[in-house]
XYZ file of C-alpha atoms in Angstrom:
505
model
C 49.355 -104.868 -169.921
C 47.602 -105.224 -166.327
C 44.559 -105.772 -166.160
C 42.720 -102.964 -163.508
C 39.685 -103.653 -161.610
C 36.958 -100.806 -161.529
C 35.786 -99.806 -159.023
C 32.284 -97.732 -158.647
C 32.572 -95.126 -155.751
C 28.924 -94.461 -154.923
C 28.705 -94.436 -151.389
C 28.383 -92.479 -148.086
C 28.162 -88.264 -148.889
C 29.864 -86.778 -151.565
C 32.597 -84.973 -149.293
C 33.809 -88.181 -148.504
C 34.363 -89.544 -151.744
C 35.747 -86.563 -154.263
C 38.427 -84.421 -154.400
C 37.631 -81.891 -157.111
C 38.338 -78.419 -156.286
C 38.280 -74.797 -157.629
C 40.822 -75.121 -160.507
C 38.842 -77.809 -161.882
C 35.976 -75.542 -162.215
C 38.245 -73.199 -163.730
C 39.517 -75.449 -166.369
C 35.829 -76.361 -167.479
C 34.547 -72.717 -167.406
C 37.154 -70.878 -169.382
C 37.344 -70.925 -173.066
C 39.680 -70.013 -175.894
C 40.400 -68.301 -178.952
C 39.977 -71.041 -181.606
C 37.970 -70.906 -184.731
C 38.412 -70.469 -188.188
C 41.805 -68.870 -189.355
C 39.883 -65.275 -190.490
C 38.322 -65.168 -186.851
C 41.712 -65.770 -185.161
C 43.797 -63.078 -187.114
C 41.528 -60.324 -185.631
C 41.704 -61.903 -182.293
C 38.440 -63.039 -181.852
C 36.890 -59.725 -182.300
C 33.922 -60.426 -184.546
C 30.770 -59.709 -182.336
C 29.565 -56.804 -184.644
C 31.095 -58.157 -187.677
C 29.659 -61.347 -188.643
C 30.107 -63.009 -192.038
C 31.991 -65.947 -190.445
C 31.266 -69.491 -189.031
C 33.004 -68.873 -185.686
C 31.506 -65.031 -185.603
C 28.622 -67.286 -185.024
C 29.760 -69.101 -181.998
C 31.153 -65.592 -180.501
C 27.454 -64.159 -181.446
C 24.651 -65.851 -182.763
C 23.309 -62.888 -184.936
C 26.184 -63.233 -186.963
C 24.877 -65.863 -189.379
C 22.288 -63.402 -190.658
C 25.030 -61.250 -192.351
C 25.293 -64.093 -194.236
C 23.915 -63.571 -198.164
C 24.664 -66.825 -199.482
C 24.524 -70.103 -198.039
C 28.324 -71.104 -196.337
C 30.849 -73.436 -195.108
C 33.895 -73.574 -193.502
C 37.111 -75.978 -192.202
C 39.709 -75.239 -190.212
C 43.000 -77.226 -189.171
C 45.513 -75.609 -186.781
C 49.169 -76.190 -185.790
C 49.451 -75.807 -182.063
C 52.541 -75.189 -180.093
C 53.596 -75.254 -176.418
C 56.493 -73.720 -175.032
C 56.692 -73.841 -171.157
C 59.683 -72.341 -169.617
C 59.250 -73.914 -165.694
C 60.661 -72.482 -162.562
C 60.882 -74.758 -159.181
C 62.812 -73.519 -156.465
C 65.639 -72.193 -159.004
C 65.606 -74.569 -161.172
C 64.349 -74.043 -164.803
C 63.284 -76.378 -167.021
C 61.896 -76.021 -170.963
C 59.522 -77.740 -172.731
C 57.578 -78.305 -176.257
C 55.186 -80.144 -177.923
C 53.290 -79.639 -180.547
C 50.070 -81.033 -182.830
C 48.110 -80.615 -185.431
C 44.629 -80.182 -184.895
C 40.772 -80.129 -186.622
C 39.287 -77.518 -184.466
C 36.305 -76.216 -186.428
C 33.803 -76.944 -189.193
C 30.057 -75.464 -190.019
C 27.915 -74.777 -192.582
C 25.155 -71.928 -192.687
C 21.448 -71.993 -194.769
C 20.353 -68.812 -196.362
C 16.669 -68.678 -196.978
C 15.747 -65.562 -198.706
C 12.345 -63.731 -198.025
C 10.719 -63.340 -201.482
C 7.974 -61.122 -200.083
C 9.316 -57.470 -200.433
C 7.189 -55.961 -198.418
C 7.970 -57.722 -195.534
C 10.204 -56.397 -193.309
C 11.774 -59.736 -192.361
C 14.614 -60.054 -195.264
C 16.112 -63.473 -194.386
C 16.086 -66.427 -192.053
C 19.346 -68.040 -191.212
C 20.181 -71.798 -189.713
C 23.447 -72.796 -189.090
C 25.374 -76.083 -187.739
C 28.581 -75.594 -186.474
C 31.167 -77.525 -184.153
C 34.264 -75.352 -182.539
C 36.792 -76.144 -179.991
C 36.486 -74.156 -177.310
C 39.323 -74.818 -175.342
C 42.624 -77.133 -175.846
C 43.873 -79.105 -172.600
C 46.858 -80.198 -174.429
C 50.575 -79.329 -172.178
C 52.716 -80.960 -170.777
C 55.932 -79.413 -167.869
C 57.999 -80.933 -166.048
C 59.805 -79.215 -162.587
C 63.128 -80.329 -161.190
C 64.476 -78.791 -157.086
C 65.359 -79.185 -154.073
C 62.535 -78.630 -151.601
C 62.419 -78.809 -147.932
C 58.976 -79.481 -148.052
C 58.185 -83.630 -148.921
C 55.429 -85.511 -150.159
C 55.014 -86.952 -146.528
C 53.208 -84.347 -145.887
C 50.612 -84.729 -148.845
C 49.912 -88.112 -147.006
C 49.852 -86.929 -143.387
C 47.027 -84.505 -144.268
C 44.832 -86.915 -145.162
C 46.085 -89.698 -142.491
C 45.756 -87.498 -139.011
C 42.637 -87.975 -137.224
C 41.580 -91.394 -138.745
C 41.639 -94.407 -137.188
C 44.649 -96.974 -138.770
C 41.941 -99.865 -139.012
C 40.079 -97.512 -141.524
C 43.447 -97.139 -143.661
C 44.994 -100.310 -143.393
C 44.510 -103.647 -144.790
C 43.636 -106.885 -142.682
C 46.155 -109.806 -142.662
C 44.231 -111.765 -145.260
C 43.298 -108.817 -147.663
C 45.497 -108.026 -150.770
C 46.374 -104.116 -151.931
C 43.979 -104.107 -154.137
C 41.118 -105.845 -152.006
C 41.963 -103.147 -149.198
C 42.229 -100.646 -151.437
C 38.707 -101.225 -152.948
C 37.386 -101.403 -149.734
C 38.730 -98.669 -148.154
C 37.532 -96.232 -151.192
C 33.804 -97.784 -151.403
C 33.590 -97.547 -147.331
C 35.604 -94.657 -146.516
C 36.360 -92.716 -150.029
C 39.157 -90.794 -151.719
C 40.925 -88.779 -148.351
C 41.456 -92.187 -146.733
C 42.600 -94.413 -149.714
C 45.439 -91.628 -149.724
C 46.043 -91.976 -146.088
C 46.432 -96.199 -146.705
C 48.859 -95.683 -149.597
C 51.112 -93.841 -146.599
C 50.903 -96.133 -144.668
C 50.888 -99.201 -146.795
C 54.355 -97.695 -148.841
C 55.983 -96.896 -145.033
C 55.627 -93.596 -145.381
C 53.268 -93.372 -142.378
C 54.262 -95.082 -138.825
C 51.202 -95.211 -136.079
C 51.959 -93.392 -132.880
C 50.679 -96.217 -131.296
C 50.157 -99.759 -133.339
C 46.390 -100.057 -132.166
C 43.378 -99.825 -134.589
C 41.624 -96.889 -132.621
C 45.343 -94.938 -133.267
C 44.614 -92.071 -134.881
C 48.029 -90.088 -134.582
C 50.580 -90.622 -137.281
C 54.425 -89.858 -138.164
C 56.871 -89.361 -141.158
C 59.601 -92.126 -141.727
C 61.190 -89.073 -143.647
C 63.134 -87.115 -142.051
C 63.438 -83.302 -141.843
C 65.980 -81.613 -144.510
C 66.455 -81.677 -148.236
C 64.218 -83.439 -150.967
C 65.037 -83.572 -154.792
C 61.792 -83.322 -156.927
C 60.981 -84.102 -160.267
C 57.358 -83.606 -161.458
C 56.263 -84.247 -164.225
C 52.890 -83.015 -165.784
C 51.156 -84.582 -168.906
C 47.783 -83.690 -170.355
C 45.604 -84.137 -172.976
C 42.140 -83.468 -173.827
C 39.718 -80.293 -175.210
C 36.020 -79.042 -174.152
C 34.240 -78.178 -177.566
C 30.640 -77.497 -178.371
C 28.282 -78.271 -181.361
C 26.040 -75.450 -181.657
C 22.117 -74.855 -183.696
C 22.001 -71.330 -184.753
C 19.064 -69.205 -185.791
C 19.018 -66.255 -186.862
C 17.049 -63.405 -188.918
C 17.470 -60.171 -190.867
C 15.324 -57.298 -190.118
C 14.822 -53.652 -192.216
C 18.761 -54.444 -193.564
C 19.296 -52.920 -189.814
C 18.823 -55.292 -187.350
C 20.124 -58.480 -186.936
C 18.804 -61.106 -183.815
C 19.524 -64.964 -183.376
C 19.677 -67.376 -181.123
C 22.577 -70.360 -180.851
C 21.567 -73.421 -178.655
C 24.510 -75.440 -177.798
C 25.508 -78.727 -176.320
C 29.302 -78.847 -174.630
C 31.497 -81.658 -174.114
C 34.259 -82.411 -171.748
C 37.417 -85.040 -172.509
C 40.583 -84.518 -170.312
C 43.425 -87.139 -169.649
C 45.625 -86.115 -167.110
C 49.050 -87.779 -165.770
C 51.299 -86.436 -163.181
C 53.930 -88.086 -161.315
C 56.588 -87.383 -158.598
C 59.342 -88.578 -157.890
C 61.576 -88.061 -154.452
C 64.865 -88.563 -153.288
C 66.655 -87.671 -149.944
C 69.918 -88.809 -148.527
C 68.820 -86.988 -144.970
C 70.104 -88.694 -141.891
C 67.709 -90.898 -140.083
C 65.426 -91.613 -142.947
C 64.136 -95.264 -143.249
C 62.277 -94.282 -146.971
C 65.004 -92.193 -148.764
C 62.638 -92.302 -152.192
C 59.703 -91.917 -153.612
C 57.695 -92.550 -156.665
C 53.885 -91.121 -156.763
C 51.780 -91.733 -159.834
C 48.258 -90.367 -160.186
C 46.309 -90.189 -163.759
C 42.490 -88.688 -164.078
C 40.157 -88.839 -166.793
C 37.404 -86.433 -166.983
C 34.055 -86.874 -169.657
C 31.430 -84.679 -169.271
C 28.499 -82.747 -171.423
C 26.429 -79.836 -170.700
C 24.114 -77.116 -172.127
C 23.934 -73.630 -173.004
C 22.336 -70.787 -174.920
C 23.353 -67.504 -176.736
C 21.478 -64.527 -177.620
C 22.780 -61.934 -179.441
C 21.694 -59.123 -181.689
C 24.371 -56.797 -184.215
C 22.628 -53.421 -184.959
C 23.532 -50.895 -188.062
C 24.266 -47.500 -186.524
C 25.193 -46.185 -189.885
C 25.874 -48.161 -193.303
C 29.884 -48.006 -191.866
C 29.649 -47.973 -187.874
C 27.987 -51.411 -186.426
C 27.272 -52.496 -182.873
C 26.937 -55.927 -181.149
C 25.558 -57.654 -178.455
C 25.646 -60.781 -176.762
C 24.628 -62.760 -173.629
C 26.114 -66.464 -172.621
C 23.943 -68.019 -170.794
C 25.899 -70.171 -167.896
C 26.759 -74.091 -168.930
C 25.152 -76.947 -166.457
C 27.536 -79.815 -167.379
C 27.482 -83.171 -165.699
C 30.818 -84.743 -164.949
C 32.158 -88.072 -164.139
C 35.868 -88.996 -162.997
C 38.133 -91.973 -163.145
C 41.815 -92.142 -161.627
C 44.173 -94.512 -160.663
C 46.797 -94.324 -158.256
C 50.158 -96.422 -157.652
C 53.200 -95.533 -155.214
C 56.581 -96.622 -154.581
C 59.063 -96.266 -152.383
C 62.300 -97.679 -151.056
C 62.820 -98.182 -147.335
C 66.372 -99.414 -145.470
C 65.908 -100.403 -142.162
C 67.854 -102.509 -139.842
C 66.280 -105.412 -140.991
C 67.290 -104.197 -144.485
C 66.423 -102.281 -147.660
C 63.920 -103.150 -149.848
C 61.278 -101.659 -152.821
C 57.625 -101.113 -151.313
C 55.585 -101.408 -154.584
C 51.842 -100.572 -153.569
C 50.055 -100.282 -157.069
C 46.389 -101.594 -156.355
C 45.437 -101.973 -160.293
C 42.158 -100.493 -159.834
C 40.131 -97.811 -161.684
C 38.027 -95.626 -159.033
C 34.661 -94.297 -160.380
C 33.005 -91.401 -158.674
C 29.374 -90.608 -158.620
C 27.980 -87.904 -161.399
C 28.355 -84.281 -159.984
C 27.405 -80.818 -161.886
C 28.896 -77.601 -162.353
C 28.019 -74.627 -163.521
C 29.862 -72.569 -165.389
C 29.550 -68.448 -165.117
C 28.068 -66.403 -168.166
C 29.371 -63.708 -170.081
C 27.962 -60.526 -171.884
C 30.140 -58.833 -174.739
C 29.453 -55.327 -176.027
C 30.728 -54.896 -179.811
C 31.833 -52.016 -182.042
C 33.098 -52.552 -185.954
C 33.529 -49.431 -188.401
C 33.558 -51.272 -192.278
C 35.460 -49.150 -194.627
C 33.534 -50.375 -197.715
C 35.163 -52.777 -199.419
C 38.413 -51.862 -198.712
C 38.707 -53.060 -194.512
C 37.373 -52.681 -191.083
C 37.964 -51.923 -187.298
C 36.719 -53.756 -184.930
C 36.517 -54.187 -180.524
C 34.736 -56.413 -178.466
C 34.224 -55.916 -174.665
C 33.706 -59.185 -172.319
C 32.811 -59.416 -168.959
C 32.802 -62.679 -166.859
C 32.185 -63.248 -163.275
C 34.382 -66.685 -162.217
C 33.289 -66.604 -158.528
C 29.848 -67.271 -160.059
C 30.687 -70.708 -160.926
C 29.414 -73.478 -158.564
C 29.534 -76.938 -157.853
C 26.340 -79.029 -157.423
C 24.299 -80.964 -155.314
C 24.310 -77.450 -153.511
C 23.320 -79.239 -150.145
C 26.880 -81.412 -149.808
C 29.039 -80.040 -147.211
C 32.462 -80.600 -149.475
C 30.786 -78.817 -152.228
C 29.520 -76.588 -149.994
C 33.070 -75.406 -149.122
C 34.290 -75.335 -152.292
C 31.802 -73.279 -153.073
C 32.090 -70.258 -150.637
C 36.306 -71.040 -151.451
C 35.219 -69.934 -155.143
C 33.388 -67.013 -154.197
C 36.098 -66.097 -152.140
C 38.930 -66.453 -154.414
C 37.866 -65.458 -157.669
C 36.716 -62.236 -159.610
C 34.890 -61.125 -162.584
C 37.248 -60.959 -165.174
C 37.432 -58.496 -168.592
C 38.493 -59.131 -171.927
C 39.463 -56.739 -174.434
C 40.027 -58.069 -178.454
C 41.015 -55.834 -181.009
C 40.881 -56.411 -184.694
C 41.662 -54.956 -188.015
C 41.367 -56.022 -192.389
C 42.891 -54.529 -195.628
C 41.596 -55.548 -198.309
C 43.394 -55.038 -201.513
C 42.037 -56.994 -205.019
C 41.491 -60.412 -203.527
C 44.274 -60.467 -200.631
C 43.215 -59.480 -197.622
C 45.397 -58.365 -194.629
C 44.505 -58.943 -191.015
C 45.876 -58.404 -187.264
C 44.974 -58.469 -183.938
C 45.434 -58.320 -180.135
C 43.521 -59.421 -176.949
C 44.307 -58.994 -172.951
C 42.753 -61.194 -170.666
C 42.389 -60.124 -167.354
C 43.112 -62.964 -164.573
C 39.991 -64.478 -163.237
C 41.948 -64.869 -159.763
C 41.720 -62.142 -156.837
C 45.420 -62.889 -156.442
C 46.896 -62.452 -159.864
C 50.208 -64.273 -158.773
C 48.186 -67.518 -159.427
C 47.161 -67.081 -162.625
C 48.241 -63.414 -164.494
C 46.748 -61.629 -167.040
C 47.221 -62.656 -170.956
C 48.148 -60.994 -173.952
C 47.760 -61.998 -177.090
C 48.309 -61.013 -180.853
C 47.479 -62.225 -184.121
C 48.616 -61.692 -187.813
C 46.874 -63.445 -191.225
C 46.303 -62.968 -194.773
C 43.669 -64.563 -196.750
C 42.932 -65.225 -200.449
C 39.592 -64.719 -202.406
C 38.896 -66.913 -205.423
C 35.656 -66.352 -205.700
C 33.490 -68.894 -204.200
C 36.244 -70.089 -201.923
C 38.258 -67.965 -199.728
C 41.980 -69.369 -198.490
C 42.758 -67.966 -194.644
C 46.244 -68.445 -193.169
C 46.744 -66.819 -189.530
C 49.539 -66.832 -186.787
C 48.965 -66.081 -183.181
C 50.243 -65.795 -180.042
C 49.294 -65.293 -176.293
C 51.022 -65.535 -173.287
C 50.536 -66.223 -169.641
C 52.525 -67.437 -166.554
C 50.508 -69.940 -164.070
C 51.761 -71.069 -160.779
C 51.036 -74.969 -160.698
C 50.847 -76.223 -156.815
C 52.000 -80.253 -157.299
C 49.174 -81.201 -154.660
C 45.899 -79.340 -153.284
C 47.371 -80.219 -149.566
C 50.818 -81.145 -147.760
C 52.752 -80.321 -150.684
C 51.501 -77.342 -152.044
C 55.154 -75.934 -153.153
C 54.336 -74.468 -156.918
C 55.984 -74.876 -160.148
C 55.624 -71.473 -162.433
C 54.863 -71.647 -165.685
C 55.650 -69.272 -168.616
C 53.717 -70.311 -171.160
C 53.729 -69.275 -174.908
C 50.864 -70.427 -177.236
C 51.243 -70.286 -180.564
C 49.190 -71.469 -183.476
C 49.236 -71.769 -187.089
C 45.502 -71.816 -188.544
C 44.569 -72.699 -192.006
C 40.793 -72.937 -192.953
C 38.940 -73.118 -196.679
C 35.377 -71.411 -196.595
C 33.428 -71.502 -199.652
C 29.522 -70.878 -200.899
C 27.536 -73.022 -201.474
């Protein structure tokens, strides 16, 4: 294995040293259905319902339904099924894995005072994966649009002594430097020019005017798309019982970030006058990050049957820091001959710490119980994506991205349905959910739909849940953020297979 140097970014402004931009906010703000298998067969709509260790996490009052004290596991079976278009081409893939995705156990402390009207106090500890980074696509076509471009963006207007090595400096030396002095826009412009894929207008250092040694016409792509990776929470609930009407609590949680992403493109042409006829373009990231929130939420008795629910998100402040590493390739024939240009500089960049913030969310809740025998349920959500920000405020790339997220996003709705027959100890659930896009322009990322179907088992003390759903959504994936901004559509189909074990204690 090679052995990469690190190297700490940490110079100069931020907007000359990072390239996140608005769909990385978006991945770290959204969030999923997950949760325990009795949660996911009514879709997710539990916020007047209660009873369960992931009504909790959707609202915090839910723990105080509670009678007894309560646990719960869950292991799910996800699978991926992307059906990719690229200029005409289409392309399938699956994968699939098994996953522990929630556990948590709630405290029931009794109020032995009758004539208080405070009946119970509930804590709870609970962990739940909020969203799964886990896919993988791959897009095959014939483009007239070429990952020269993608370099040429970043190259025009600097100087070639800022994106070029000196005669004694090795890739990865120059490299280093370049990012430390100059940052992420010109380390892309000197692995252009280092691979040939760049030629100076004029072979000066002050040059600062730069051509393709690709020519104009026909490019076969392959893309490939690999990631891996989940945010998930840990939450502290509290929660009480008051007059056997009201419920209230409180959830304070702390988020976490892990995502592992590898792309890589590769590029051939046979065009005439072309001195590099292909390209190979490797990039991986790795994103950690934590951050903090609170819930407040409240689930009122209308009647003994009709209940109503209530709950506010607070926004999540997370702190983020990313690695990559970068590596092209590319094989040039000249008249002085062909050969391979291998520029793989074996170093690990490390950007400074930045923040974002994700938007809140209220949800309104209805639930009629029939008794013993079932229930209805509906849950209403509400979430405002052009509210999400990057921070420090006051940096001008930030700054942009910014006003490009108010300007591009909307506040999204989310409607979850849900419904349970009980009969003797089986109980029979389904759902179904539509997620409005969070984009202005839906053909970026469309609405999804969704639908669920379980049946669970009571023994007793321990209830058996098994649940299938489903929910679908197509996403147009641009490769790059600049020069080649050609997109790969996605179909994708989620499904999952959910099995949890709650018992009390």
């Amino acid at each position: 294995m090679k052995k990469l140097t690190i190297l700490m970014i940490g110079v100069l402004s931020m907007s000359n040293l990072i390239a996140q931009d608005i769909t990385d906010a978006l991945r770290y703000s959204q969030d999923d259905i997950q949760g325990s298998a009795r949660f996911r067969a009514l879709s997710g709509a539990f916020g007047a319902l209660g009873g369960d260790m992931s009504a909790v996490n959707l609202n915090p009052a839910g723990s105080a339904i509670f009678n007894r004290s309560h646990a719960s596991i869950s292991l799910s079976m996800l699978n991926i099924d992307n059906d990719i278009a690229y200029f005409n081409n289409r392309t399938s893939v699956s994968d699939s894995k098994i996953d522990l995705h929630q556990a948590g156990g709630v405290f029931v402390f009794a109020n032995t005072d009758d004539s208080s009207p405070w009946k119970k106090f509930v804590i709870s500890l609970a962990y739940d994966k909020t969203a799964n980074h886990s896919n993988q696509w791959y897009a095959n076509g014939s483009n007239t649009n070429s990952i020269d471009n993608y370099f040429l963006a970043y190259a025009q207007g600097l100087r070639l002594d800022e994106i070029s090595r000196f005669s004694d400096e090795t890739i990865s030396q120059a490299y280093g430097e370049i990012g430390s002095i100059y940052g992420f826009g010109n380390q892309q412009a000197f692995l252009g020019y280092e691979s040939f894929i760049l030629e100076p207008v004029n072979d000066t250092d002050s040059n600062t005017s730069y051509f393709s040694n690709i020519a104009e016409g026909r490019f076969n792509q392959q893309y490939d798309y690999i990631a891996r990776g989940y945010n998930g929470k840990v939450s502290f609930n509290a929660a009480a019982e008051y007059e056997d009407r009201l419920y209230l609590g409180v959830n304070l949680n702390a988020h976490f970030i892990n995502y592992d992403r590898y792309t890589s493109l590769r590029e051939t042409n046979s065009n005439p006058g072309s001195l590099v006829t292909s390209v190979d373009f490797e990039n991986n990231l790795l994103t950690v990050g934590n951050g903090f929130s609170f819930q407040l939420g409240a689930i009122f008795k209308l009647t003994q049957e009709l209940r109503a629910g209530f709950t506010y998100n607070s926004p999540t402040w997370f702190r983020i820091v990313e690695e990559t590493t970068q590596s092209v390739s590319t094989f040039v024939d000249d008249v002085d001959g062909s050969f391979i240009s291998d520029v793989n500089p074996n170093i690990i960049n490390i950007f400074p710490e930045y923040r974002l913030r994700s938007p809140g969310k209220i949800t309104g809740s209805l639930a009629y119980v029939f008794g013993d025998k079932g229930l209805l349920s509906f849950d209403y959500s509400r979430r405002d994506y052009s509210n999400m920000e990057f921070r420090p405020e006051n940096d001008s790339y930030f700054i942009s991205q910014n006003q490009l997220i108010s300007n591009v996003f909307k506040a999204a709705n989310t409607y979850r349905f849900g419904g349970e027959y009980k009969y003797k100890q089986f109980s029979f659930r389904g759902g179904y959910r539509f997620e409005e896009s969070p984009y202005l322009d839906e053909s970026f990322v469309g609405n999804l739909t969704g639908y669920s179907l379980g049946l669970g088992y009571n023994f007793g003390n321990t209830r058996l849940d098994l649940t299938f759903d489903q929910a679908e959504r197509t996403v147009n994936n641009p490769l790059y953020s600049v020069g080649l901004t050609d997109a790969a559509t996605v179909d994708a189909i989620n499904s999952n297979v959910t099995l949890s074990v709650a018992f009390n204690l």
